[in-house]
Short mmCIF file of C-alpha atoms in Angstrom, two decimals:
data_model
loop_
_atom_site.label_atom_id
_atom_site.label_comp_id
_atom_site.label_asym_id
_atom_site.label_seq_id
_atom_site.Cartn_x
_atom_site.Cartn_y
_atom_site.Cartn_z
CA UNK A 177 -32.94 3.65 74.66
CA UNK A 178 -34.62 4.95 77.82
CA UNK A 179 -31.40 4.59 79.83
CA UNK A 180 -29.34 6.35 77.16
CA UNK A 181 -31.84 9.22 76.98
CA UNK A 182 -32.13 9.63 80.76
CA UNK A 183 -28.34 9.65 81.10
CA UNK A 184 -27.99 12.10 78.18
CA UNK A 185 -30.45 14.78 79.34
CA UNK A 186 -28.23 16.16 82.16
CA UNK A 187 -25.25 16.07 79.77
CA UNK A 188 -27.23 18.12 77.27
CA UNK A 189 -28.06 20.59 80.04
CA UNK A 190 -24.40 20.75 81.07
CA UNK A 191 -23.31 21.50 77.49
CA UNK A 192 -25.87 24.28 77.17
CA UNK A 193 -24.87 25.84 80.50
CA UNK A 194 -21.18 25.66 79.59
CA UNK A 195 -22.04 27.60 76.44
CA UNK A 196 -23.90 30.10 78.64
CA UNK A 197 -20.64 30.68 80.55
CA UNK A 198 -19.06 32.13 77.40
CA UNK A 199 -22.20 33.95 76.30
CA UNK A 200 -22.84 35.71 79.63
CA UNK A 201 -19.16 36.57 80.11
CA UNK A 202 -19.08 38.21 76.67
CA UNK A 203 -22.33 40.05 77.40
CA UNK A 204 -20.98 41.45 80.69
CA UNK A 205 -17.63 42.40 79.12
CA UNK A 206 -19.31 44.25 76.24
CA UNK A 207 -21.62 46.21 78.56
CA UNK A 208 -19.12 47.15 81.28
CA UNK A 209 -15.59 46.95 79.84
CA UNK A 210 -15.92 47.94 76.18
CA UNK A 211 -15.05 46.61 72.76
CA UNK A 212 -11.30 46.27 73.37
CA UNK A 213 -11.94 43.93 76.30
CA UNK A 214 -14.32 41.90 74.12
CA UNK A 215 -11.59 41.58 71.50
CA UNK A 216 -9.05 40.54 74.15
CA UNK A 217 -11.33 37.78 75.45
CA UNK A 218 -12.09 36.69 71.88
CA UNK A 219 -8.39 36.42 71.07
CA UNK A 220 -7.97 33.90 73.91
CA UNK A 221 -10.73 31.55 72.72
CA UNK A 222 -8.67 29.67 70.07
CA UNK A 223 -6.21 28.80 72.85
CA UNK A 224 -9.13 27.89 75.10
CA UNK A 225 -10.45 25.49 72.43
CA UNK A 226 -6.99 24.02 71.90
CA UNK A 227 -5.84 23.58 75.52
CA UNK A 228 -9.01 23.15 77.55
CA UNK A 229 -10.46 20.92 74.82
CA UNK A 230 -7.46 18.68 75.44
CA UNK A 231 -8.22 18.73 79.18
CA UNK A 232 -11.89 17.87 78.69
CA UNK A 233 -11.18 15.03 76.27
CA UNK A 234 -8.42 13.58 78.44
CA UNK A 235 -10.57 13.61 81.59
CA UNK A 236 -13.38 11.77 79.79
CA UNK A 237 -10.80 9.22 78.62
CA UNK A 238 -9.38 8.77 82.12
CA UNK A 239 -12.81 7.57 83.26
CA UNK A 240 -13.18 4.87 80.55
CA UNK A 241 -11.18 2.15 82.42
CA UNK A 242 -13.12 3.13 85.55
CA UNK A 243 -16.44 2.60 83.75
CA UNK A 244 -15.27 -0.78 82.43
CA UNK A 245 -14.26 -2.01 85.90
CA UNK A 246 -17.55 -0.75 87.36
CA UNK A 247 -19.31 -2.81 84.70
CA UNK A 248 -17.25 -5.85 85.74
CA UNK A 249 -17.98 -5.09 89.43
CA UNK A 250 -14.26 -5.38 90.17
CA UNK A 251 -14.23 -2.84 92.98
CA UNK A 252 -10.59 -3.35 93.99
CA UNK A 253 -9.67 -2.35 90.44
CA UNK A 254 -12.06 0.61 90.67
CA UNK A 255 -10.06 1.92 93.66
CA UNK A 256 -6.85 1.64 91.65
CA UNK A 257 -8.48 3.38 88.67
CA UNK A 258 -9.58 6.26 90.88
CA UNK A 259 -6.19 6.75 92.48
CA UNK A 260 -4.35 6.47 89.16
CA UNK A 261 -6.70 9.10 87.70
CA UNK A 262 -6.06 11.43 90.64
CA UNK A 263 -2.27 11.03 90.27
CA UNK A 264 -2.34 11.69 86.51
CA UNK A 265 -4.66 14.69 86.87
CA UNK A 266 -2.43 16.17 89.58
CA UNK A 267 0.69 15.83 87.42
CA UNK A 268 -1.14 17.10 84.33
CA UNK A 269 -2.32 20.16 86.28
CA UNK A 270 1.21 21.11 87.28
CA UNK A 271 2.89 20.42 83.93
CA UNK A 272 0.23 21.97 81.70
CA UNK A 273 -0.17 25.07 83.87
CA UNK A 274 3.57 25.79 84.02
CA UNK A 275 4.14 25.16 80.30
CA UNK A 276 1.24 27.35 79.19
CA UNK A 277 2.07 30.24 81.53
CA UNK A 278 5.70 30.25 80.38
CA UNK A 279 4.65 30.28 76.71
CA UNK A 280 1.72 32.70 76.95
CA UNK A 281 3.59 35.66 75.48
CA UNK A 282 4.94 33.62 72.54
CA UNK A 283 1.54 32.12 71.77
CA UNK A 284 -0.19 35.50 71.64
CA UNK A 285 2.53 36.87 69.36
CA UNK A 286 2.13 33.82 67.11
CA UNK A 287 -1.62 34.53 66.86
CA UNK A 288 -0.81 38.10 65.70
CA UNK A 289 -2.61 39.68 68.65
CA UNK A 290 -3.05 43.41 67.86
CA UNK A 291 -0.75 45.66 69.96
CA UNK A 292 -3.75 47.72 71.04
CA UNK A 293 -5.20 44.82 73.05
CA UNK A 294 -2.03 42.82 73.76
CA UNK A 295 -1.72 43.80 77.44
CA UNK A 296 -5.40 43.09 78.13
CA UNK A 297 -5.17 39.74 76.37
CA UNK A 298 -2.05 38.60 78.21
CA UNK A 299 -3.61 39.42 81.61
CA UNK A 300 -6.76 37.48 80.79
CA UNK A 301 -4.83 34.54 79.32
CA UNK A 302 -2.37 34.22 82.22
CA UNK A 303 -5.18 34.08 84.79
CA UNK A 304 -7.09 31.57 82.65
CA UNK A 305 -4.04 29.33 82.31
CA UNK A 306 -3.42 29.58 86.05
CA UNK A 307 -6.92 28.14 86.45
CA UNK A 308 -6.19 24.97 84.45
CA UNK A 309 -6.11 22.87 87.70
CA UNK A 310 -9.65 24.04 88.51
CA UNK A 311 -10.81 23.00 85.05
CA UNK A 312 -9.16 19.59 85.42
CA UNK A 313 -10.74 19.16 88.87
CA UNK A 314 -14.24 19.80 87.52
CA UNK A 315 -13.90 17.70 84.36
CA UNK A 316 -12.37 14.66 86.07
CA UNK A 317 -14.70 14.71 89.07
CA UNK A 318 -17.70 15.02 86.74
CA UNK A 319 -16.39 12.14 84.58
CA UNK A 320 -16.01 9.95 87.69
CA UNK A 321 -19.59 10.58 88.78
CA UNK A 322 -20.82 9.81 85.25
CA UNK A 323 -18.78 6.59 85.23
CA UNK A 324 -20.90 5.47 88.20
CA UNK A 325 -24.03 6.36 86.23
CA UNK A 326 -24.71 9.74 87.89
CA UNK A 327 -24.92 12.48 85.25
CA UNK A 328 -27.41 14.64 87.20
CA UNK A 329 -25.20 15.89 90.01
CA UNK A 330 -22.46 17.43 87.81
CA UNK A 331 -25.24 19.27 85.95
CA UNK A 332 -26.77 20.66 89.16
CA UNK A 333 -23.38 21.83 90.41
CA UNK A 334 -22.61 23.41 87.03
CA UNK A 335 -25.83 25.44 87.24
CA UNK A 336 -24.85 26.63 90.74
CA UNK A 337 -21.37 27.57 89.52
CA UNK A 338 -22.88 29.56 86.62
CA UNK A 339 -24.89 31.64 89.10
CA UNK A 340 -21.74 32.14 91.21
CA UNK A 341 -19.83 33.13 88.06
CA UNK A 342 -22.33 35.87 87.17
CA UNK A 343 -22.32 37.21 90.76
CA UNK A 344 -18.50 37.28 90.89
CA UNK A 345 -18.27 38.94 87.45
CA UNK A 346 -20.41 41.84 88.62
CA UNK A 347 -18.80 41.98 92.09
CA UNK A 348 -15.24 42.16 90.74
CA UNK A 349 -16.14 44.68 88.03
CA UNK A 350 -18.52 47.02 89.86
CA UNK A 351 -17.18 46.85 93.43
CA UNK A 352 -13.48 46.00 93.15
CA UNK A 353 -12.87 47.57 89.71
CA UNK A 354 -10.63 44.72 88.55
CA UNK A 355 -11.43 45.19 84.86
CA UNK A 356 -10.77 42.27 82.55
CA UNK A 357 -9.23 40.31 85.44
CA UNK A 358 -12.77 40.02 86.81
CA UNK A 359 -13.99 37.68 84.05
CA UNK A 360 -11.01 35.34 84.25
CA UNK A 361 -10.99 35.21 88.07
CA UNK A 362 -14.74 34.61 88.26
CA UNK A 363 -14.53 31.73 85.78
CA UNK A 364 -11.62 30.06 87.58
CA UNK A 365 -13.23 30.41 91.03
CA UNK A 366 -16.64 29.13 89.89
CA UNK A 367 -15.07 26.14 88.10
CA UNK A 368 -13.10 25.30 91.24
CA UNK A 369 -16.27 25.48 93.36
CA UNK A 370 -18.12 23.18 90.91
CA UNK A 371 -15.24 20.68 91.01
CA UNK A 372 -15.13 20.74 94.81
CA UNK A 373 -18.89 20.18 95.00
CA UNK A 374 -18.50 17.11 92.76
CA UNK A 375 -15.68 15.79 94.94
CA UNK A 376 -17.47 16.44 98.26
CA UNK A 377 -20.65 14.82 96.95
CA UNK A 378 -18.66 11.73 95.93
CA UNK A 379 -16.98 11.45 99.33
CA UNK A 380 -20.23 11.94 101.26
CA UNK A 381 -22.32 9.39 99.32
CA UNK A 382 -21.98 5.84 100.66
CA UNK A 383 -22.79 4.10 97.35
CA UNK A 384 -19.52 5.18 95.72
CA UNK A 385 -16.29 3.18 96.02
CA UNK A 386 -13.77 5.06 98.14
CA UNK A 387 -9.99 5.20 97.88
CA UNK A 388 -8.38 4.05 101.13
CA UNK A 389 -4.88 4.22 102.61
CA UNK A 390 -4.44 0.54 101.80
CA UNK A 391 -4.85 1.24 98.07
CA UNK A 392 -1.54 1.05 96.26
CA UNK A 393 -0.46 4.64 95.70
CA UNK A 394 1.52 4.20 92.48
CA UNK A 395 0.15 1.54 90.13
CA UNK A 396 2.28 1.83 87.00
CA UNK A 397 0.03 -0.47 84.96
CA UNK A 398 -3.11 1.51 85.79
CA UNK A 399 -1.46 4.87 85.18
CA UNK A 400 -0.17 3.77 81.77
CA UNK A 401 -3.59 2.39 80.85
CA UNK A 402 -5.54 5.55 81.62
CA UNK A 403 -2.87 7.65 79.87
CA UNK A 404 -3.07 5.38 76.83
CA UNK A 405 -6.85 5.89 76.66
CA UNK A 406 -7.19 9.45 77.99
CA UNK A 407 -4.47 11.42 76.20
CA UNK A 408 -5.45 10.28 72.67
CA UNK A 409 -8.97 11.56 73.37
CA UNK A 410 -7.47 14.87 74.48
CA UNK A 411 -5.28 15.07 71.39
CA UNK A 412 -8.32 14.32 69.25
CA UNK A 413 -10.00 17.45 70.63
CA UNK A 414 -6.84 19.49 70.04
CA UNK A 415 -6.41 18.23 66.48
CA UNK A 416 -10.00 19.25 65.72
CA UNK A 417 -9.23 22.66 67.23
CA UNK A 418 -6.28 23.11 64.86
CA UNK A 419 -8.63 22.49 61.94
CA UNK A 420 -11.01 25.14 63.29
CA UNK A 421 -8.14 27.63 63.64
CA UNK A 422 -7.07 27.02 60.03
CA UNK A 423 -10.67 27.53 58.90
CA UNK A 424 -10.89 30.77 60.89
CA UNK A 425 -7.78 32.02 59.10
CA UNK A 426 -9.48 31.40 55.73
CA UNK A 427 -12.69 33.10 56.89
CA UNK A 428 -10.75 36.16 58.02
CA UNK A 429 -9.44 36.57 54.46
CA UNK A 430 -13.02 36.83 53.15
CA UNK A 431 -13.81 40.02 55.05
CA UNK A 432 -15.95 41.30 57.90
CA UNK A 433 -19.32 40.20 56.47
CA UNK A 434 -18.17 36.59 56.09
CA UNK A 435 -16.67 36.57 59.61
CA UNK A 436 -19.86 37.91 61.22
CA UNK A 437 -22.13 35.59 59.21
CA UNK A 438 -20.17 32.42 59.94
CA UNK A 439 -19.80 33.27 63.64
CA UNK A 440 -23.54 33.90 64.03
CA UNK A 441 -24.50 30.77 62.09
CA UNK A 442 -22.11 28.63 64.15
CA UNK A 443 -23.66 29.84 67.40
CA UNK A 444 -27.10 28.86 66.10
CA UNK A 445 -25.77 25.55 64.74
CA UNK A 446 -24.35 24.61 68.14
CA UNK A 447 -27.80 24.86 69.71
CA UNK A 448 -28.82 21.89 67.54
CA UNK A 449 -25.61 19.82 67.58
CA UNK A 450 -24.72 20.08 71.28
CA UNK A 451 -27.47 17.57 72.20
CA UNK A 452 -25.96 15.17 69.64
CA UNK A 453 -22.54 15.49 71.28
CA UNK A 454 -24.08 14.83 74.70
CA UNK A 455 -25.77 11.65 73.44
CA UNK A 456 -22.37 10.63 72.07
CA UNK A 457 -20.67 11.24 75.41
CA UNK A 458 -23.27 9.07 77.13
CA UNK A 459 -22.51 6.32 74.60
CA UNK A 460 -18.87 6.22 75.73
CA UNK A 461 -19.86 5.53 79.36
CA UNK A 462 -22.68 3.16 78.33
CA UNK A 463 -20.36 1.16 76.06
CA UNK A 464 -17.55 1.01 78.63
CA UNK A 465 -19.83 -0.28 81.41
CA UNK A 466 -21.46 -2.92 79.21
CA UNK A 467 -18.13 -4.00 77.70
CA UNK A 468 -16.78 -4.45 81.23
CA UNK A 469 -19.87 -6.52 82.08
CA UNK A 470 -19.48 -8.55 78.83
CA UNK A 471 -22.95 -7.41 77.72
CA UNK A 472 -22.05 -7.27 74.04
CA UNK A 473 -25.62 -7.47 72.77
CA UNK A 474 -26.49 -4.38 74.83
CA UNK A 475 -23.62 -2.50 73.15
CA UNK A 476 -24.98 -3.37 69.70
CA UNK A 477 -28.47 -2.39 70.80
CA UNK A 478 -27.12 0.85 72.24
CA UNK A 479 -25.42 1.75 68.94
CA UNK A 480 -28.67 1.08 67.04
CA UNK A 481 -30.79 3.06 69.51
CA UNK A 482 -28.26 5.88 69.65
CA UNK A 483 -28.32 6.14 65.85
CA UNK A 484 -32.13 6.23 65.90
CA UNK A 485 -32.07 9.03 68.51
CA UNK A 486 -29.63 11.04 66.37
CA UNK A 487 -31.67 10.48 63.21
CA UNK A 488 -34.90 11.68 64.85
CA UNK A 489 -33.19 14.71 66.38
CA UNK A 490 -31.55 15.58 63.03
CA UNK A 491 -34.92 15.61 61.25
CA UNK A 492 -36.47 17.66 64.07
CA UNK A 493 -33.56 20.14 63.97
CA UNK A 494 -33.82 20.49 60.19
CA UNK A 495 -37.52 21.24 60.54
CA UNK A 496 -36.86 23.89 63.21
CA UNK A 497 -34.16 25.52 61.08
CA UNK A 498 -36.44 25.65 58.04
CA UNK A 499 -39.30 27.16 60.05
CA UNK A 500 -37.46 29.57 62.35
CA UNK A 501 -34.08 30.36 60.75
CA UNK A 502 -35.05 33.94 59.85
CA UNK A 503 -36.14 34.65 63.42
CA UNK A 504 -33.02 32.99 64.86
CA UNK A 505 -30.70 34.95 62.56
CA UNK A 506 -32.45 38.22 63.38
CA UNK A 507 -32.21 37.47 67.11
CA UNK A 508 -28.51 36.71 66.81
CA UNK A 509 -27.51 39.57 64.51
CA UNK A 510 -30.11 42.22 65.28
CA UNK A 511 -30.36 44.90 62.60
CA UNK A 512 -27.71 44.12 60.01
CA UNK A 513 -26.99 44.33 56.29
CA UNK A 514 -28.76 42.11 53.77
CA UNK A 515 -25.40 40.63 52.75
CA UNK A 516 -24.56 39.39 56.25
CA UNK A 517 -28.09 38.05 56.69
CA UNK A 518 -27.89 36.23 53.36
CA UNK A 519 -24.49 34.69 54.13
CA UNK A 520 -25.71 33.54 57.55
CA UNK A 521 -28.81 32.01 55.97
CA UNK A 522 -26.68 30.17 53.38
CA UNK A 523 -24.32 28.69 55.99
CA UNK A 524 -27.09 27.62 58.38
CA UNK A 525 -29.33 26.14 55.67
CA UNK A 526 -26.45 24.23 54.06
CA UNK A 527 -25.17 22.68 57.27
CA UNK A 528 -28.59 21.73 58.67
CA UNK A 529 -29.10 19.11 55.94
CA UNK A 530 -26.01 17.26 57.18
CA UNK A 531 -26.75 17.13 60.92
CA UNK A 532 -27.29 13.35 60.72
CA UNK A 533 -23.64 12.85 59.68
CA UNK A 534 -22.50 14.67 62.80
CA UNK A 535 -24.92 12.66 64.95
CA UNK A 536 -23.71 9.30 63.61
CA UNK A 537 -20.09 10.38 64.03
CA UNK A 538 -20.74 11.08 67.71
CA UNK A 539 -22.19 7.56 68.19
CA UNK A 540 -19.44 5.69 66.33
CA UNK A 541 -16.52 7.71 67.73
CA UNK A 542 -17.65 7.45 71.34
CA UNK A 543 -18.43 3.73 70.99
CA UNK A 544 -14.82 3.18 69.89
CA UNK A 545 -13.61 5.19 72.89
CA UNK A 546 -15.89 3.30 75.27
CA UNK A 547 -14.37 0.03 74.03
CA UNK A 548 -10.98 1.38 75.14
CA UNK A 549 -9.56 2.15 71.68
CA UNK A 550 -9.26 5.92 71.91
CA UNK A 551 -5.89 5.84 70.14
CA UNK A 552 -7.76 4.73 67.02
CA UNK A 553 -10.43 7.38 67.54
CA UNK A 554 -7.65 9.97 67.16
CA UNK A 555 -7.81 9.23 63.44
CA UNK A 556 -11.26 10.83 63.34
CA UNK A 557 -9.75 14.05 64.72
CA UNK A 558 -7.19 13.93 61.92
CA UNK A 559 -10.10 13.44 59.50
CA UNK A 560 -11.75 16.61 60.80
CA UNK A 561 -8.46 18.50 60.46
CA UNK A 562 -8.07 17.34 56.85
CA UNK A 563 -11.69 18.20 56.02
CA UNK A 564 -11.60 21.74 57.41
CA UNK A 565 -8.12 22.43 56.02
CA UNK A 566 -9.19 21.25 52.55
CA UNK A 567 -12.31 23.41 52.57
CA UNK A 568 -10.24 26.37 53.77
CA UNK A 569 -7.79 25.86 50.91
CA UNK A 570 -10.65 25.71 48.38
CA UNK A 571 -12.13 28.91 49.78
CA UNK A 572 -8.80 30.70 49.35
CA UNK A 573 -8.37 29.37 45.80
CA UNK A 574 -11.71 30.13 44.19
CA UNK A 575 -14.76 28.75 46.02
CA UNK A 576 -14.87 31.54 48.58
CA UNK A 577 -17.61 31.48 51.22
CA UNK A 578 -19.33 28.48 49.61
CA UNK A 579 -16.39 26.25 50.59
CA UNK A 580 -16.63 27.51 54.18
CA UNK A 581 -20.31 26.52 54.23
CA UNK A 582 -19.29 22.91 53.51
CA UNK A 583 -16.15 22.75 55.71
CA UNK A 584 -17.76 21.09 58.73
CA UNK A 585 -19.74 18.66 56.60
CA UNK A 586 -16.59 17.52 54.80
CA UNK A 587 -14.82 17.15 58.14
CA UNK A 588 -17.67 15.13 59.66
CA UNK A 589 -17.98 12.94 56.58
CA UNK A 590 -14.29 12.01 56.45
CA UNK A 591 -14.26 11.29 60.19
CA UNK A 592 -17.42 9.16 59.97
CA UNK A 593 -15.94 7.03 57.19
CA UNK A 594 -12.76 6.53 59.24
CA UNK A 595 -14.69 5.64 62.42
CA UNK A 596 -16.94 3.21 60.53
CA UNK A 597 -13.95 1.27 59.22
CA UNK A 598 -12.24 1.30 62.62
CA UNK A 599 -15.35 0.06 64.45
CA UNK A 600 -15.83 -2.82 61.98
CA UNK A 601 -12.17 -3.84 62.39
CA UNK A 602 -12.41 -3.70 66.21
CA UNK A 603 -15.56 -5.84 66.23
CA UNK A 604 -14.01 -8.42 63.89
CA UNK A 605 -10.81 -8.71 65.92
CA UNK A 606 -12.26 -8.58 69.44
CA UNK A 607 -13.17 -12.14 70.57
CA UNK A 608 -15.88 -10.73 72.87
CA UNK A 609 -18.01 -9.90 69.83
CA UNK A 610 -19.94 -12.43 67.80
CA UNK A 611 -19.93 -12.03 63.99
CA UNK A 612 -21.40 -8.72 62.81
CA UNK A 613 -25.17 -8.84 62.44
#
């Protein structure tokens, strides 16, 4: 449990600071560029969730075979894993960047981007898509360091890049007058710097396995393996994003008060569930390393301890919500109508009782991925899509905002049931495991 917690703390910090990226960017845009620029940036975020979520999930998946071979101490295979990951990331950077830039205009039309902000949105989106290689560089380099058990360094470099991002935002806006381009350029540059710091740190430290000229450049078997594990994890993120987009469509039909209330409650909710997701991410690396080392009992112990951690944090989070929800809602919304406050309170109170379901889902899903079965874990993403789509349909029919308050819980519950069945089947079929305790 101590190892899982120590590995998770920097991941939790990284998640919080990544959220700060979006928060500070929005704050600067609203103060210096106006409401239309805020709307333009907001219009891009569904695409950000869909595309960059795929990148983040895929890069985590690419590091799973690496973690397994590190656990086995097969360092020749580790070199091949690293090079295969670099090749796939390079190709993914080119293909994804070109495809998204070509289709930017069509995507924004499909999202019904208002004509008033269309030009601002397309400028911001094009620059952001051009920065996909920087995002891939950071996510893969961070995943590699974590595969070797180092979760601290990516966190430190992310903090540095956040400071650089704020400085560049203000420099580009106030000195160079680049408008909305400033936010996109600053984000891309700071992500690239963070990725380069990860890479340079890896190269400079002697304890890490290095790729040499003697390493086989194109290992078809390795490339196929990391694609087979990595891309399903990326698609899982994207499938979940589709469910969130469908839910947002339903919320928009309920009016401005419902939109504001749900958005505010979700921001507060993420403060409590991000640590759960970070513990889950650490479970993927922990499981992969121990599976590679044939330490099956440690995997079972890790699942038990991870579940205990999530259970304790869920109870603590519920207590904090009950005690401080009024203060948190007031801080988030400021002076607002009683209706918006009431709707925010309803959403936050309802979802906080189900935090444990989300926590257990993070443990089970990431354990499956760490065992190398990410293609099966895709089913949990489909479960989340079904859950959110069903709740959205109910809200449109008759349940209204109440259905929206239960959308995430339904999604988590369906996914947890699916992951539970999958994990039991994997354990029963895998000869490395003894009969289930």
